[in-house]
Amino acid sequence: MVKYKLLSKQKEFMEIPHSNSLDVAIYQGGFGSGKTWCGSLLGILLARKYPGSRGLVGAKEYELLRKTTLVSYLEHLDALCYVEDKDYIYNKIDKIIRFSNGSEILFTSLDDPERFKSLNLHWAEIEEASQITDSSFKQLLGRLRNTYRGKNWVDFRYRLFGHTNPQPDKGWIWRRFVENRKENYRLVISPTTNNIYLPQHFISSLKESFDEEYYKINVLGEFGDYSSGLVVKGFNDLNKLKLKYNDKLPLYLTCDFNVDPMCWALAHKDDENVYFFDEIVIEKTTTQECIEEFIRRYPKHKSEIIINGDASGDNRSTQSEYTNYAIIKNALSEYGYTDVKFRLRDYNPPIMNRISAFNARVRNSKGERHLFIDPRHCKWILYNIYNLAFKEGTSIVDVPTHSQIKSSPDFKFLEHPFDAISYLVEYYWRLRA
């Protein structure tokens, strides 16, 4: 039997440092950092340690599992001297490894979360985790509910673990494991250089072959710039501030009138800077419901209210532009707000004009930043900044399709919050040739 000596990051990935009954871990590594090798070994160890347990190994497409992950599982079984048809059986039709101790490991694609909706699992593994949707991730979390326990399962914990290459956008892994990380969520970053078994010339050749940013992401396993291909450039933590609403300052309300979701943003501004401190994002709603929500949140504003936004109304809205702004004006007037001004363009500028004006506020060529967002209250605005992208090789914004939204409902929140905030920015800081 082969003896394994784990790399330091692999050991960190496998061991649970907290007392929570659920451990959720992502192993993020560069080329050759042993991601799949480590994940498949952990799956076998869990099946062996907890007789009668049920685990699942999934990826966006089954073909990826068949060619990589499953191969790694079978290689480990061979190295650990497991004999097929004696210690385990691999059923190619059902795509299940069944062990003689009663444990099972299921292999499946994760492209359709409904496919594994009825499963009850003790643990689950995700191959190339960044390729699956947040919906699939949440569905897997909900499957970790198998109540069977063997008599020797004294230290059992439910486990959801995955491995991935670093990605060029701030998707669900970034949100769950960096921005809003819970105590039992672990992100283990393993650079290629952590693998002491790789020949030295391999590391050297990578450094010579790749540019600095590519090397940082794909060799060191670190998070990159994330602006490549994204609509918003140069945004970082310096643009995030804890902001305080001031009822004595002018309040700017900027609107996008898509009905599902409808997205408005609230800000203060001066001659150079804009401060987005809140957002109103409501699904399957109306302008009337949104303005009522605004009044509920800000019932005692003492200064003027300035309305910016879509000049013509979103073409997917069932309401005209006149009706939208008339509803807002009438609701504010009925509540008692009389100092209300509308600052709208006669027509909406081209999207690239809005994008250019917005990016110039985020960070200009001198490195100055004039746009700030409160991360505590602007969840969907930040989601757009980190994820709204161009179609590859074009200057066309990549708007999610209906099928993408059905697969991952968060996608429907792309585009509209950015439209709302960029209407305001372009109105006051229009770039002129």
Coordinates of C-alpha atoms in Angstrom, one line a residue:
M1 CA 0.0 0.0 0.0
V2 CA 1.3 3.5 -0.9
K3 CA 1.9 6.0 1.9
Y4 CA 0.7 9.5 1.2
K5 CA 2.5 12.6 2.4
L6 CA 0.2 15.6 2.2
L7 CA 1.3 19.1 1.2
S8 CA 0.7 21.7 3.8
K9 CA -2.3 23.2 2.0
Q10 CA -3.8 19.8 1.3
K11 CA -3.6 19.0 5.0
E12 CA -5.2 22.3 5.8
F13 CA -8.1 21.5 3.4
M14 CA -8.8 18.1 4.9
E15 CA -8.7 19.1 8.6
I16 CA -11.6 20.9 10.2
P17 CA -10.5 23.7 12.5
H18 CA -13.9 24.6 14.0
S19 CA -16.6 22.8 16.0
N20 CA -19.6 23.5 13.7
S21 CA -21.6 20.4 12.6
L22 CA -21.1 21.5 8.9
D23 CA -17.8 22.3 7.2
V24 CA -17.8 24.0 3.8
A25 CA -14.4 24.3 2.1
I26 CA -13.0 25.4 -1.3
Y27 CA -9.5 24.4 -2.4
Q28 CA -8.4 27.1 -4.8
G29 CA -5.1 26.4 -6.5
G30 CA -2.8 27.1 -9.4
F31 CA -1.6 24.7 -12.0
G32 CA -0.3 21.5 -10.5
S33 CA -1.4 22.2 -7.0
G34 CA -3.1 18.9 -6.6
K35 CA -6.7 20.1 -6.4
T36 CA -8.5 17.1 -7.9
W37 CA -6.1 14.6 -6.3
C38 CA -6.8 16.0 -2.9
G39 CA -10.6 16.2 -3.3
S40 CA -10.9 12.6 -4.5
L41 CA -8.6 11.3 -1.6
L42 CA -10.9 13.1 0.9
G43 CA -14.0 11.5 -0.6
I44 CA -12.5 8.0 -0.3
L45 CA -11.3 8.7 3.3
L46 CA -14.9 9.8 4.3
A47 CA -16.4 6.7 2.7
R48 CA -14.0 4.5 4.5
K49 CA -14.2 6.3 7.9
Y50 CA -18.0 6.3 8.0
P51 CA -19.4 2.9 6.9
G52 CA -22.8 3.2 5.3
S53 CA -22.4 6.9 4.4
R54 CA -23.5 8.4 1.1
G55 CA -21.5 11.0 -0.8
L56 CA -21.9 12.8 -4.1
V57 CA -19.3 14.1 -6.5
G58 CA -20.5 16.6 -9.0
A59 CA -19.4 18.9 -11.8
K60 CA -21.1 21.2 -14.3
E61 CA -20.9 18.4 -16.9
Y62 CA -20.5 14.6 -16.3
E63 CA -17.8 14.3 -19.0
L64 CA -15.5 16.4 -16.8
L65 CA -16.0 13.9 -13.9
R66 CA -15.5 10.9 -16.2
K67 CA -12.2 12.2 -17.6
T68 CA -10.6 13.6 -14.5
T69 CA -12.3 13.2 -11.1
L70 CA -13.5 9.6 -11.5
V71 CA -10.0 8.6 -12.8
S72 CA -8.5 10.1 -9.7
Y73 CA -10.8 8.2 -7.5
L74 CA -10.0 4.9 -9.2
E75 CA -6.3 5.6 -9.0
H76 CA -6.5 6.2 -5.3
L77 CA -8.4 3.0 -4.8
D78 CA -5.7 1.1 -6.6
A79 CA -2.9 2.8 -4.7
L80 CA -4.7 2.0 -1.4
C81 CA -4.9 -1.7 -2.5
Y82 CA -8.7 -1.7 -2.8
V83 CA -9.7 -4.7 -5.0
E84 CA -12.6 -4.2 -7.4
D85 CA -15.5 -6.7 -6.9
K86 CA -14.2 -7.4 -3.4
D87 CA -13.7 -4.0 -1.6
Y88 CA -15.8 -2.0 -4.0
I89 CA -17.9 -2.1 -7.1
Y90 CA -18.1 0.6 -9.7
N91 CA -21.4 0.6 -11.5
K92 CA -20.9 2.4 -14.8
I93 CA -24.5 2.6 -15.7
D94 CA -25.7 4.1 -12.3
K95 CA -22.4 6.0 -12.0
I96 CA -21.9 4.8 -8.4
I97 CA -19.0 3.4 -6.4
R98 CA -20.3 1.0 -3.7
F99 CA -18.0 -0.1 -1.0
S100 CA -18.1 -3.3 0.9
N101 CA -18.7 -1.4 4.1
G102 CA -22.0 -0.1 2.7
S103 CA -20.8 3.4 1.7
E104 CA -21.7 4.9 -1.7
I105 CA -20.3 7.7 -3.8
L106 CA -22.5 9.0 -6.6
F107 CA -21.2 10.8 -9.6
T108 CA -23.4 13.3 -11.4
S109 CA -23.6 16.5 -13.4
L110 CA -24.8 19.6 -11.5
D111 CA -26.2 21.5 -14.5
D112 CA -29.8 20.9 -13.3
P113 CA -30.3 21.4 -9.5
E114 CA -33.6 19.5 -9.7
R115 CA -31.8 16.3 -10.7
F116 CA -30.5 15.8 -7.1
K117 CA -33.3 17.4 -5.3
S118 CA -34.5 14.2 -3.5
L119 CA -31.1 13.0 -2.4
N120 CA -30.0 12.7 1.3
L121 CA -26.3 13.0 1.6
H122 CA -23.6 13.0 4.3
W123 CA -21.0 14.8 2.1
A124 CA -20.6 16.3 -1.3
E125 CA -17.7 17.3 -3.5
I126 CA -17.7 19.8 -6.4
E127 CA -15.2 19.5 -9.2
E128 CA -14.3 22.9 -10.8
A129 CA -16.6 24.7 -8.3
S130 CA -16.5 28.0 -10.1
Q131 CA -18.3 26.5 -13.1
I132 CA -21.5 25.6 -11.3
T133 CA -24.2 28.1 -10.3
D134 CA -24.9 29.4 -6.8
S135 CA -28.3 27.6 -7.1
S136 CA -26.6 24.3 -7.5
F137 CA -24.4 25.1 -4.5
K138 CA -27.4 25.9 -2.4
Q139 CA -29.2 22.8 -3.5
L140 CA -26.2 20.7 -2.5
L141 CA -26.2 22.3 0.9
G142 CA -29.8 21.4 1.3
R143 CA -29.0 17.7 0.5
L144 CA -26.7 17.3 3.5
R145 CA -29.4 15.9 5.7
N146 CA -28.9 12.1 5.8
T147 CA -29.7 11.1 9.4
Y148 CA -28.1 7.7 9.3
R149 CA -25.2 7.3 11.7
G150 CA -23.1 4.2 12.3
K151 CA -22.2 3.2 15.9
N152 CA -18.6 4.5 15.4
W153 CA -19.5 7.8 13.9
V154 CA -18.7 9.8 17.0
D155 CA -16.9 12.7 15.3
F156 CA -19.0 12.9 12.2
R157 CA -19.5 16.3 10.5
Y158 CA -21.4 17.0 7.3
R159 CA -19.0 18.2 4.6
L160 CA -19.3 20.1 1.4
F161 CA -16.0 20.6 -0.3
G162 CA -14.8 21.7 -3.8
H163 CA -11.8 22.7 -5.7
T164 CA -11.3 25.3 -8.5
N165 CA -9.0 27.4 -10.4
P166 CA -9.2 31.2 -9.6
Q167 CA -11.7 33.0 -11.7
P168 CA -11.7 36.4 -13.4
D169 CA -15.0 37.5 -11.8
K170 CA -16.3 37.8 -8.3
G171 CA -19.0 35.2 -8.4
W172 CA -20.6 33.1 -5.7
I173 CA -17.3 31.7 -4.3
W174 CA -16.0 35.3 -3.7
R175 CA -19.3 36.3 -2.1
R176 CA -19.6 33.3 0.2
F177 CA -15.9 32.7 1.1
V178 CA -14.4 36.2 1.1
E179 CA -17.0 39.0 1.4
N180 CA -19.6 37.3 3.5
R181 CA -17.7 34.4 5.0
K182 CA -19.2 32.4 7.8
E183 CA -17.1 30.8 10.5
N184 CA -17.5 27.3 9.1
Y185 CA -16.7 28.4 5.5
R186 CA -13.0 27.9 4.5
L187 CA -11.1 29.1 1.5
V188 CA -7.7 27.4 1.1
I189 CA -5.5 29.0 -1.5
S190 CA -2.7 26.8 -2.7
P191 CA 0.0 28.1 -5.1
T192 CA 1.7 25.8 -7.5
T193 CA 4.9 26.5 -5.6
N194 CA 3.4 24.7 -2.6
N195 CA 3.7 21.4 -4.5
I196 CA 7.3 20.5 -3.5
Y197 CA 7.1 17.4 -5.8
L198 CA 7.0 19.4 -9.0
P199 CA 10.4 19.9 -10.8
Q200 CA 12.0 23.3 -10.3
H201 CA 12.2 23.9 -14.1
F202 CA 8.4 23.6 -14.3
I203 CA 7.8 26.6 -11.9
S204 CA 10.6 28.6 -13.7
S205 CA 9.1 27.9 -17.1
L206 CA 5.7 29.1 -15.9
K207 CA 7.1 32.4 -14.6
E208 CA 8.9 33.0 -17.9
S209 CA 5.9 32.1 -20.0
F210 CA 3.1 34.1 -18.3
D211 CA 2.5 37.8 -17.7
E212 CA 2.4 39.0 -14.2
E213 CA -1.4 39.0 -13.8
Y214 CA -1.8 35.5 -15.3
Y215 CA 1.0 34.1 -13.2
K216 CA -0.6 35.6 -10.0
I217 CA -3.9 33.9 -10.7
N218 CA -3.0 30.6 -12.3
V219 CA 0.2 29.8 -10.6
L220 CA 0.0 31.5 -7.2
G221 CA -3.7 30.8 -7.0
E222 CA -4.5 34.3 -5.9
F223 CA -7.5 36.5 -6.7
G224 CA -6.7 38.6 -9.7
D225 CA -7.7 42.1 -10.9
Y226 CA -11.1 40.8 -11.9
S227 CA -11.7 43.7 -14.2
S228 CA -10.7 41.9 -17.4
G229 CA -13.9 41.7 -19.4
L230 CA -15.9 43.4 -16.8
V231 CA -18.0 46.5 -17.5
V232 CA -16.7 48.4 -14.4
K233 CA -12.9 48.9 -14.3
G234 CA -10.7 49.8 -11.4
F235 CA -13.2 49.3 -8.5
N236 CA -11.6 48.0 -5.3
D237 CA -12.0 48.3 -1.5
L238 CA -11.0 52.0 -1.7
N239 CA -14.4 52.6 -3.4
K240 CA -16.2 51.0 -0.5
L241 CA -17.1 53.1 2.5
K242 CA -19.5 52.9 5.5
L243 CA -21.7 55.9 4.5
K244 CA -24.2 57.7 6.6
Y245 CA -27.5 59.1 5.2
N246 CA -28.0 62.8 6.1
D247 CA -31.5 64.1 6.1
K248 CA -30.3 67.7 5.7
L249 CA -28.5 67.0 2.4
P250 CA -30.1 66.7 -1.0
L251 CA -31.1 63.1 -1.6
Y252 CA -30.6 61.7 -5.1
L253 CA -32.9 58.9 -6.2
T254 CA -32.0 57.3 -9.5
C255 CA -34.3 54.8 -11.2
D256 CA -34.4 51.9 -13.6
F257 CA -38.0 50.8 -14.4
N258 CA -37.7 47.1 -15.2
V259 CA -40.5 45.4 -13.4
D260 CA -38.7 42.2 -12.3
P261 CA -36.7 43.4 -10.6
M262 CA -37.1 47.2 -10.3
C263 CA -33.9 48.8 -9.2
W264 CA -33.4 52.2 -7.6
A265 CA -30.4 53.6 -5.9
L266 CA -30.0 56.4 -3.3
A267 CA -27.1 58.8 -3.0
H268 CA -25.6 62.0 -1.8
K269 CA -23.2 63.9 -4.0
D270 CA -21.1 67.0 -4.3
D271 CA -19.3 68.6 -7.3
E272 CA -16.8 65.8 -7.6
N273 CA -18.0 62.8 -5.6
V274 CA -21.1 60.5 -5.5
Y275 CA -21.9 58.4 -2.5
F276 CA -24.4 55.5 -3.0
F277 CA -25.6 54.6 0.5
D278 CA -28.7 52.5 -0.2
E279 CA -30.6 50.6 -2.9
I280 CA -34.3 49.6 -3.4
V281 CA -34.4 46.3 -5.4
I282 CA -37.8 44.6 -5.5
E283 CA -38.9 41.6 -7.6
K284 CA -42.2 41.6 -9.6
T285 CA -43.2 45.0 -8.4
T286 CA -44.5 48.4 -9.6
T287 CA -43.3 52.0 -9.4
Q288 CA -46.0 52.7 -6.8
E289 CA -44.7 49.9 -4.5
C290 CA -41.1 51.1 -4.9
I291 CA -41.9 54.8 -4.1
E292 CA -43.9 53.6 -1.1
E293 CA -40.8 51.6 0.1
F294 CA -38.7 54.8 -0.4
I295 CA -41.1 56.8 1.8
R296 CA -41.1 54.0 4.4
R297 CA -37.3 54.2 4.7
Y298 CA -37.0 57.9 4.5
P299 CA -40.1 59.5 6.0
K300 CA -38.4 62.6 7.5
H301 CA -36.1 63.9 4.8
K302 CA -35.7 67.7 5.3
S303 CA -33.8 68.7 2.2
E304 CA -34.7 68.5 -1.5
I305 CA -35.2 65.2 -3.4
I306 CA -33.7 65.0 -6.9
I307 CA -34.9 62.3 -9.2
N308 CA -32.6 60.9 -11.9
G309 CA -32.9 57.8 -14.1
D310 CA -34.1 56.2 -17.3
A311 CA -35.2 58.9 -19.7
S312 CA -37.6 56.8 -21.6
G313 CA -38.6 53.9 -19.3
D314 CA -37.2 50.4 -19.7
N315 CA -38.6 48.7 -22.9
R316 CA -39.5 45.6 -20.9
S317 CA -41.6 47.7 -18.5
T318 CA -45.4 47.7 -18.9
Q319 CA -45.5 51.4 -17.8
S320 CA -44.6 54.5 -19.8
E321 CA -42.0 57.0 -18.8
Y322 CA -44.6 59.6 -18.0
T323 CA -46.5 57.3 -15.8
N324 CA -43.4 56.2 -13.9
Y325 CA -42.3 59.7 -13.0
A326 CA -45.8 60.9 -12.5
I327 CA -46.4 58.2 -9.9
I328 CA -43.2 59.1 -8.1
K329 CA -44.1 62.8 -8.1
N330 CA -47.7 62.2 -7.0
A331 CA -46.7 59.9 -4.2
L332 CA -44.1 62.2 -2.8
S333 CA -46.5 65.2 -3.0
E334 CA -49.3 63.3 -1.2
Y335 CA -46.8 62.4 1.6
G336 CA -45.8 66.0 2.0
Y337 CA -42.6 66.3 0.0
T338 CA -42.8 69.4 -2.0
D339 CA -39.2 70.1 -2.8
V340 CA -38.9 67.5 -5.5
K341 CA -36.9 68.1 -8.7
F342 CA -36.5 65.9 -11.8
R343 CA -33.1 65.8 -13.6
L344 CA -33.5 63.7 -16.7
R345 CA -32.0 63.6 -20.2
D346 CA -34.3 64.0 -23.2
Y347 CA -33.1 60.6 -24.3
N348 CA -30.8 57.9 -22.9
P349 CA -27.2 58.2 -24.0
P350 CA -25.5 55.1 -25.6
I351 CA -24.6 52.5 -23.0
M352 CA -20.9 53.0 -23.6
N353 CA -21.2 56.7 -22.8
R354 CA -22.6 55.7 -19.4
I355 CA -20.0 53.1 -18.8
S356 CA -17.1 55.4 -19.7
A357 CA -18.5 58.2 -17.4
F358 CA -19.0 55.7 -14.6
N359 CA -15.5 54.2 -14.8
A360 CA -14.0 57.7 -14.8
R361 CA -15.7 58.3 -11.4
V362 CA -14.6 54.9 -10.1
R363 CA -10.9 55.6 -10.8
N364 CA -9.6 58.2 -13.3
S365 CA -6.3 58.2 -15.2
K366 CA -4.6 60.0 -12.2
G367 CA -5.7 57.3 -9.9
E368 CA -8.3 59.5 -8.2
R369 CA -11.5 57.9 -6.9
H370 CA -14.8 59.9 -6.8
L371 CA -17.4 57.1 -6.5
F372 CA -18.2 55.3 -3.3
I373 CA -20.6 52.6 -2.3
D374 CA -21.7 51.3 1.1
P375 CA -21.3 47.5 1.0
R376 CA -23.7 47.1 4.0
H377 CA -26.7 48.3 2.0
C378 CA -25.9 48.0 -1.7
K379 CA -25.7 44.2 -2.2
W380 CA -27.0 44.2 -5.8
I381 CA -25.0 47.3 -6.9
L382 CA -21.8 45.5 -5.9
Y383 CA -23.0 42.3 -7.5
N384 CA -23.2 44.2 -10.8
I385 CA -19.9 45.8 -10.4
Y386 CA -18.2 42.5 -9.8
N387 CA -20.1 40.5 -12.4
L388 CA -21.5 42.6 -15.2
A389 CA -19.3 41.8 -18.2
F390 CA -18.9 42.3 -21.9
K391 CA -19.5 39.5 -24.4
E392 CA -16.1 38.1 -25.1
G393 CA -14.1 40.1 -27.7
T394 CA -16.8 42.8 -28.0
S395 CA -18.1 46.0 -26.4
I396 CA -21.6 44.5 -26.0
V397 CA -22.8 44.0 -22.5
D398 CA -23.5 40.3 -21.8
V399 CA -27.1 40.4 -20.6
P400 CA -28.2 37.0 -19.1
T401 CA -30.6 34.9 -21.1
H402 CA -33.9 33.5 -19.8
S403 CA -32.3 30.0 -19.5
Q404 CA -29.3 31.4 -17.5
I405 CA -31.7 33.2 -15.2
K406 CA -33.8 30.0 -14.8
S407 CA -30.6 28.1 -13.9
S408 CA -29.3 30.8 -11.5
P409 CA -32.0 33.3 -10.4
D410 CA -29.3 35.8 -9.2
F411 CA -28.6 36.5 -12.9
K412 CA -31.8 38.5 -13.3
F413 CA -30.3 41.1 -11.0
L414 CA -27.5 41.8 -13.5
E415 CA -27.7 45.0 -15.6
H416 CA -30.6 46.9 -14.0
P417 CA -28.9 48.1 -10.8
F418 CA -25.9 49.3 -12.9
D419 CA -28.3 51.1 -15.3
A420 CA -29.8 52.9 -12.4
I421 CA -26.6 54.2 -10.9
S422 CA -25.0 54.9 -14.3
Y423 CA -27.9 57.2 -15.3
L424 CA -27.1 59.4 -12.4
V425 CA -23.3 59.4 -12.9
E426 CA -23.6 60.2 -16.7
Y427 CA -26.1 63.0 -16.1
Y428 CA -23.7 65.0 -13.8
W429 CA -20.3 63.9 -15.1
R430 CA -20.9 63.5 -18.8
L431 CA -17.7 62.8 -20.8
R432 CA -17.2 65.2 -23.6
A433 CA -14.9 64.6 -26.6

